[in-house]
């Protein structure tokens, strides 16, 4: 059995739940809202959110009137999401620990299944897609969000440029990131069709992350995903801080008001059964 990538270990995600929420939710919520719009849910529809994280999509769908089951393989993420559900006093959403490759729910029990930037980390993406389809009732639909072209993901390519600027001798991980296995419209369409989805429609979605509190953002960002935590631990605190200054300065230079901002492109696939 191969050693799992740090992105595929539940405890690693649970440990950084708060940092993930603080750094990425402003962005992931934008893609979640676009996916929700494309799904065209009706009030009372049953929806399962797979690899829900801290609940960007689940909370939006519940507020829109759907009956939501949020699932994640990381108990720490589910604990945080349950706290947020309680804070908002939402009665139409529950959160459970589940493996997205083997969901503990019956066949054909949901009107919609969703994974927003979560399925892309699964050890077996095909199994995850099969599960998204299995749980759907006839006429149901699934939404899957992945990143677009990895080479143009400024959120990460800009970080690597900043690291090379302040630490030219530092060697980043030699392998491609796990999430890059499913990226871009052609790959998303092909894999959803292979899983048995029909009438697959891919929508390109471009959103902007404005960094209103740069220092807080960078501190949280460096701990907001298992590979990032490892990367910056190897870089060390002084060079990590210097890379943050270089990264944020580059983002500021691209805006008219001096607030760091980064445009991020994703793909949203809608498939039917």
Tab-separated table of C-alpha atoms in Angstrom:
chain	number	residue	atom	x	y	z
A	1	UNK	CA	0.000	0.000	0.000
A	2	UNK	CA	1.419	3.387	-0.987
A	3	UNK	CA	2.003	6.092	1.601
A	4	UNK	CA	-0.791	8.668	1.491
A	5	UNK	CA	0.021	12.225	0.525
A	6	UNK	CA	-0.221	14.728	3.428
A	7	UNK	CA	-3.354	16.087	1.708
A	8	UNK	CA	-5.003	12.683	2.144
A	9	UNK	CA	-4.594	12.248	5.916
A	10	UNK	CA	-7.700	13.225	7.964
A	11	UNK	CA	-5.732	14.363	11.013
A	12	UNK	CA	-3.703	16.797	8.903
A	13	UNK	CA	-6.852	18.559	7.695
A	14	UNK	CA	-8.471	18.555	11.107
A	15	UNK	CA	-5.412	20.230	12.603
A	16	UNK	CA	-5.627	23.214	10.239
A	17	UNK	CA	-9.424	23.665	10.089
A	18	UNK	CA	-9.384	27.151	11.634
A	19	UNK	CA	-6.554	28.387	9.390
A	20	UNK	CA	-8.255	26.948	6.303
A	21	UNK	CA	-11.473	28.737	7.214
A	22	UNK	CA	-9.720	32.055	7.765
A	23	UNK	CA	-7.586	31.930	4.604
A	24	UNK	CA	-9.693	30.213	1.970
A	25	UNK	CA	-13.352	30.486	2.866
A	26	UNK	CA	-13.727	33.966	1.367
A	27	UNK	CA	-12.635	32.402	-1.925
A	28	UNK	CA	-14.237	28.958	-1.698
A	29	UNK	CA	-17.566	30.531	-0.763
A	30	UNK	CA	-17.569	32.405	-4.076
A	31	UNK	CA	-17.172	29.173	-6.031
A	32	UNK	CA	-19.693	27.449	-3.763
A	33	UNK	CA	-22.226	30.187	-4.467
A	34	UNK	CA	-21.688	29.819	-8.215
A	35	UNK	CA	-22.122	26.036	-7.990
A	36	UNK	CA	-25.298	26.517	-5.953
A	37	UNK	CA	-26.665	28.866	-8.614
A	38	UNK	CA	-25.915	26.369	-11.388
A	39	UNK	CA	-27.575	23.484	-9.515
A	40	UNK	CA	-30.889	25.375	-9.318
A	41	UNK	CA	-32.014	23.663	-6.143
A	42	UNK	CA	-35.602	23.809	-4.945
A	43	UNK	CA	-36.570	24.369	-1.331
A	44	UNK	CA	-36.592	21.026	0.453
A	45	UNK	CA	-34.212	19.275	-1.961
A	46	UNK	CA	-31.948	16.742	-0.247
A	47	UNK	CA	-28.281	17.601	-0.825
A	48	UNK	CA	-25.075	15.843	0.203
A	49	UNK	CA	-21.882	17.894	0.357
A	50	UNK	CA	-18.821	15.627	0.108
A	51	UNK	CA	-15.475	16.785	1.517
A	52	UNK	CA	-17.379	19.770	2.873
A	53	UNK	CA	-14.494	21.159	4.903
A	54	UNK	CA	-15.687	23.966	7.138
A	55	UNK	CA	-18.945	24.174	5.212
A	56	UNK	CA	-18.827	26.937	2.608
A	57	UNK	CA	-21.310	25.212	0.299
A	58	UNK	CA	-23.340	23.449	2.987
A	59	UNK	CA	-24.150	26.627	4.882
A	60	UNK	CA	-25.179	28.462	1.705
A	61	UNK	CA	-27.399	25.587	0.575
A	62	UNK	CA	-29.062	25.312	3.989
A	63	UNK	CA	-29.810	29.029	4.022
A	64	UNK	CA	-31.367	28.598	0.577
A	65	UNK	CA	-33.780	26.012	1.996
A	66	UNK	CA	-32.154	22.711	1.041
A	67	UNK	CA	-31.974	19.780	3.460
A	68	UNK	CA	-28.207	19.277	3.707
A	69	UNK	CA	-25.956	16.450	4.859
A	70	UNK	CA	-22.367	17.742	5.051
A	71	UNK	CA	-19.646	15.088	5.121
A	72	UNK	CA	-15.890	15.152	5.533
A	73	UNK	CA	-13.274	12.509	6.307
A	74	UNK	CA	-11.562	14.791	8.854
A	75	UNK	CA	-13.222	14.792	12.306
A	76	UNK	CA	-11.660	18.182	13.040
A	77	UNK	CA	-13.392	19.731	10.041
A	78	UNK	CA	-16.723	18.196	11.029
A	79	UNK	CA	-16.350	19.451	14.611
A	80	UNK	CA	-15.787	22.983	13.342
A	81	UNK	CA	-18.726	22.763	10.943
A	82	UNK	CA	-21.051	21.487	13.668
A	83	UNK	CA	-20.100	24.491	15.786
A	84	UNK	CA	-20.918	26.836	12.913
A	85	UNK	CA	-24.269	25.132	12.366
A	86	UNK	CA	-25.086	25.593	16.043
A	87	UNK	CA	-23.997	29.240	15.964
A	88	UNK	CA	-26.374	29.885	13.065
A	89	UNK	CA	-29.179	27.781	14.603
A	90	UNK	CA	-29.768	25.940	11.341
A	91	UNK	CA	-32.103	22.959	11.702
A	92	UNK	CA	-31.918	21.729	8.096
A	93	UNK	CA	-28.251	20.704	8.038
A	94	UNK	CA	-26.265	17.950	9.738
A	95	UNK	CA	-22.563	17.120	9.550
A	96	UNK	CA	-21.047	13.634	9.696
A	97	UNK	CA	-17.601	12.083	9.366
A	98	UNK	CA	-17.553	10.012	6.163
A	99	UNK	CA	-15.067	8.782	3.603
A	100	UNK	CA	-16.056	10.315	0.278
A	101	UNK	CA	-14.973	7.155	-1.541
A	102	UNK	CA	-17.450	5.047	0.465
A	103	UNK	CA	-20.320	7.210	1.689
A	104	UNK	CA	-22.452	5.668	4.398
A	105	UNK	CA	-25.782	6.571	2.790
A	106	UNK	CA	-28.231	4.543	0.661
A	107	UNK	CA	-28.344	4.543	-3.116
A	108	UNK	CA	-30.566	7.114	-4.822
A	109	UNK	CA	-31.247	9.088	-1.641
A	110	UNK	CA	-30.378	12.667	-2.654
A	111	UNK	CA	-31.522	15.200	-5.217
A	112	UNK	CA	-28.058	16.724	-5.538
A	113	UNK	CA	-24.475	15.801	-4.638
A	114	UNK	CA	-21.649	18.315	-4.452
A	115	UNK	CA	-17.921	18.545	-3.910
A	116	UNK	CA	-16.322	21.995	-3.942
A	117	UNK	CA	-12.524	21.725	-4.172
A	118	UNK	CA	-12.609	18.511	-2.134
A	119	UNK	CA	-12.857	15.551	-4.493
A	120	UNK	CA	-9.642	16.746	-6.141
A	121	UNK	CA	-7.672	15.459	-3.127
A	122	UNK	CA	-9.160	11.937	-3.010
A	123	UNK	CA	-6.724	9.026	-3.403
A	124	UNK	CA	-9.159	7.520	-5.944
A	125	UNK	CA	-10.993	10.324	-7.757
A	126	UNK	CA	-12.989	7.835	-9.850
A	127	UNK	CA	-14.404	6.231	-6.700
A	128	UNK	CA	-15.379	9.640	-5.395
A	129	UNK	CA	-17.229	10.445	-8.606
A	130	UNK	CA	-18.916	7.048	-8.560
A	131	UNK	CA	-20.199	7.795	-5.066
A	132	UNK	CA	-21.487	11.228	-6.079
A	133	UNK	CA	-23.504	9.475	-8.785
A	134	UNK	CA	-24.601	6.462	-6.712
A	135	UNK	CA	-26.365	8.551	-4.077
A	136	UNK	CA	-28.444	10.500	-6.605
A	137	UNK	CA	-32.080	9.836	-7.357
A	138	UNK	CA	-33.155	9.582	-11.021
A	139	UNK	CA	-33.130	13.116	-12.367
A	140	UNK	CA	-30.592	14.237	-9.756
A	141	UNK	CA	-27.515	16.280	-10.531
A	142	UNK	CA	-24.007	16.667	-9.198
A	143	UNK	CA	-21.692	19.673	-8.995
A	144	UNK	CA	-17.918	19.255	-8.877
A	145	UNK	CA	-15.528	22.178	-8.551
A	146	UNK	CA	-11.851	21.870	-9.453
A	147	UNK	CA	-9.132	24.366	-10.271
A	148	UNK	CA	-8.493	25.400	-13.851
A	149	UNK	CA	-5.007	25.307	-15.434
A	150	UNK	CA	-2.496	24.582	-12.607
A	151	UNK	CA	0.141	26.661	-14.384
A	152	UNK	CA	-2.154	29.697	-14.137
A	153	UNK	CA	-3.274	29.256	-10.545
A	154	UNK	CA	-1.832	32.558	-9.354
A	155	UNK	CA	-2.769	31.725	-5.785
A	156	UNK	CA	0.084	29.185	-5.816
A	157	UNK	CA	2.362	30.166	-8.704
A	158	UNK	CA	2.790	33.607	-7.155
A	159	UNK	CA	3.798	32.013	-3.883
A	160	UNK	CA	6.458	29.925	-5.596
A	161	UNK	CA	7.823	33.014	-7.386
A	162	UNK	CA	8.052	34.809	-4.053
A	163	UNK	CA	9.887	31.868	-2.467
A	164	UNK	CA	12.374	31.736	-5.346
A	165	UNK	CA	12.972	35.484	-4.916
A	166	UNK	CA	13.849	35.328	-1.214
A	167	UNK	CA	15.365	31.825	-1.159
A	168	UNK	CA	16.761	31.047	-4.621
A	169	UNK	CA	18.473	27.894	-3.372
A	170	UNK	CA	15.363	26.410	-1.809
A	171	UNK	CA	14.052	23.295	-3.554
A	172	UNK	CA	10.241	22.944	-3.584
A	173	UNK	CA	8.626	19.484	-3.673
A	174	UNK	CA	9.521	17.847	-7.017
A	175	UNK	CA	6.136	16.219	-7.609
A	176	UNK	CA	2.979	17.862	-8.904
A	177	UNK	CA	0.370	18.664	-6.231
A	178	UNK	CA	-2.337	16.073	-5.616
A	179	UNK	CA	-5.123	18.433	-6.691
A	180	UNK	CA	-3.578	18.860	-10.153
A	181	UNK	CA	-4.704	15.310	-11.093
A	182	UNK	CA	-8.171	16.753	-11.771
A	183	UNK	CA	-7.864	20.255	-13.165
A	184	UNK	CA	-9.269	22.034	-16.188
A	185	UNK	CA	-12.469	21.688	-18.175
A	186	UNK	CA	-11.473	18.772	-20.474
A	187	UNK	CA	-10.335	16.547	-17.595
A	188	UNK	CA	-13.377	17.361	-15.480
A	189	UNK	CA	-15.781	16.643	-18.337
A	190	UNK	CA	-14.052	13.377	-19.231
A	191	UNK	CA	-13.996	12.031	-15.680
A	192	UNK	CA	-17.603	12.970	-14.939
A	193	UNK	CA	-18.753	11.304	-18.162
A	194	UNK	CA	-16.671	8.232	-17.352
A	195	UNK	CA	-18.477	8.032	-13.998
A	196	UNK	CA	-21.785	7.831	-15.852
A	197	UNK	CA	-23.023	11.409	-15.657
A	198	UNK	CA	-25.018	12.688	-18.629
A	199	UNK	CA	-25.385	16.155	-20.118
A	200	UNK	CA	-22.198	17.278	-18.397
A	201	UNK	CA	-21.845	21.042	-18.580
A	202	UNK	CA	-18.611	22.798	-17.589
A	203	UNK	CA	-18.643	26.437	-16.528
A	204	UNK	CA	-15.480	28.487	-16.123
A	205	UNK	CA	-15.645	30.544	-12.944
A	206	UNK	CA	-13.232	33.388	-12.176
A	207	UNK	CA	-13.311	34.988	-8.755
A	208	UNK	CA	-11.143	37.470	-6.854
A	209	UNK	CA	-9.744	37.124	-3.362
A	210	UNK	CA	-9.122	40.534	-1.792
A	211	UNK	CA	-6.694	40.462	1.105
A	212	UNK	CA	-7.914	43.167	3.472
A	213	UNK	CA	-5.631	42.065	6.341
A	214	UNK	CA	-2.404	40.985	4.613
A	215	UNK	CA	-0.332	39.970	7.647
A	216	UNK	CA	-3.157	37.913	9.163
A	217	UNK	CA	-3.880	36.353	5.797
A	218	UNK	CA	-0.282	35.271	5.284
A	219	UNK	CA	0.063	33.824	8.762
A	220	UNK	CA	-3.082	31.735	8.274
A	221	UNK	CA	-2.221	30.871	4.666
A	222	UNK	CA	1.088	29.264	5.585
A	223	UNK	CA	-0.818	26.781	7.800
A	224	UNK	CA	-4.002	26.411	5.758
A	225	UNK	CA	-3.281	23.090	3.998
A	226	UNK	CA	-1.030	20.170	4.987
A	227	UNK	CA	1.495	20.609	2.132
A	228	UNK	CA	1.728	24.356	2.801
A	229	UNK	CA	2.399	23.766	6.488
A	230	UNK	CA	5.175	21.337	5.542
A	231	UNK	CA	6.602	23.640	2.848
A	232	UNK	CA	6.882	26.667	5.106
A	233	UNK	CA	8.202	24.629	8.012
A	234	UNK	CA	11.073	23.627	5.708
A	235	UNK	CA	11.567	27.226	4.600
A	236	UNK	CA	11.837	28.538	8.165
A	237	UNK	CA	10.183	31.531	9.864
A	238	UNK	CA	12.439	34.311	8.543
A	239	UNK	CA	12.283	33.273	4.910
A	240	UNK	CA	8.555	32.494	5.219
A	241	UNK	CA	7.939	36.069	6.419
A	242	UNK	CA	10.104	37.466	3.614
A	243	UNK	CA	8.256	35.372	1.024
A	244	UNK	CA	4.973	36.705	2.378
A	245	UNK	CA	6.102	40.293	1.971
A	246	UNK	CA	7.252	39.627	-1.597
A	247	UNK	CA	4.011	37.820	-2.467
A	248	UNK	CA	1.732	40.490	-1.034
A	249	UNK	CA	3.761	43.313	-2.599
A	250	UNK	CA	3.383	41.651	-6.011
A	251	UNK	CA	-0.374	41.399	-5.505
A	252	UNK	CA	-0.602	45.043	-4.417
A	253	UNK	CA	1.219	46.141	-7.572
A	254	UNK	CA	-1.572	44.651	-9.692
A	255	UNK	CA	-4.390	46.646	-8.079
A	256	UNK	CA	-5.426	50.276	-8.305
A	257	UNK	CA	-6.209	50.753	-4.606
A	258	UNK	CA	-3.178	49.010	-3.107
A	259	UNK	CA	-5.190	46.191	-1.525
A	260	UNK	CA	-3.599	42.825	-2.389
A	261	UNK	CA	-5.925	40.790	-4.582
A	262	UNK	CA	-5.581	37.637	-6.648
A	263	UNK	CA	-7.815	36.380	-9.453
A	264	UNK	CA	-8.442	32.654	-9.324
A	265	UNK	CA	-9.967	30.449	-12.027
A	266	UNK	CA	-11.925	27.264	-11.362
A	267	UNK	CA	-14.161	24.906	-13.332
A	268	UNK	CA	-17.621	23.836	-12.213
A	269	UNK	CA	-18.992	20.639	-13.689
A	270	UNK	CA	-22.718	19.891	-13.545
A	271	UNK	CA	-23.698	16.332	-14.380
A	272	UNK	CA	-27.104	14.606	-14.495
A	273	UNK	CA	-28.340	11.054	-13.859
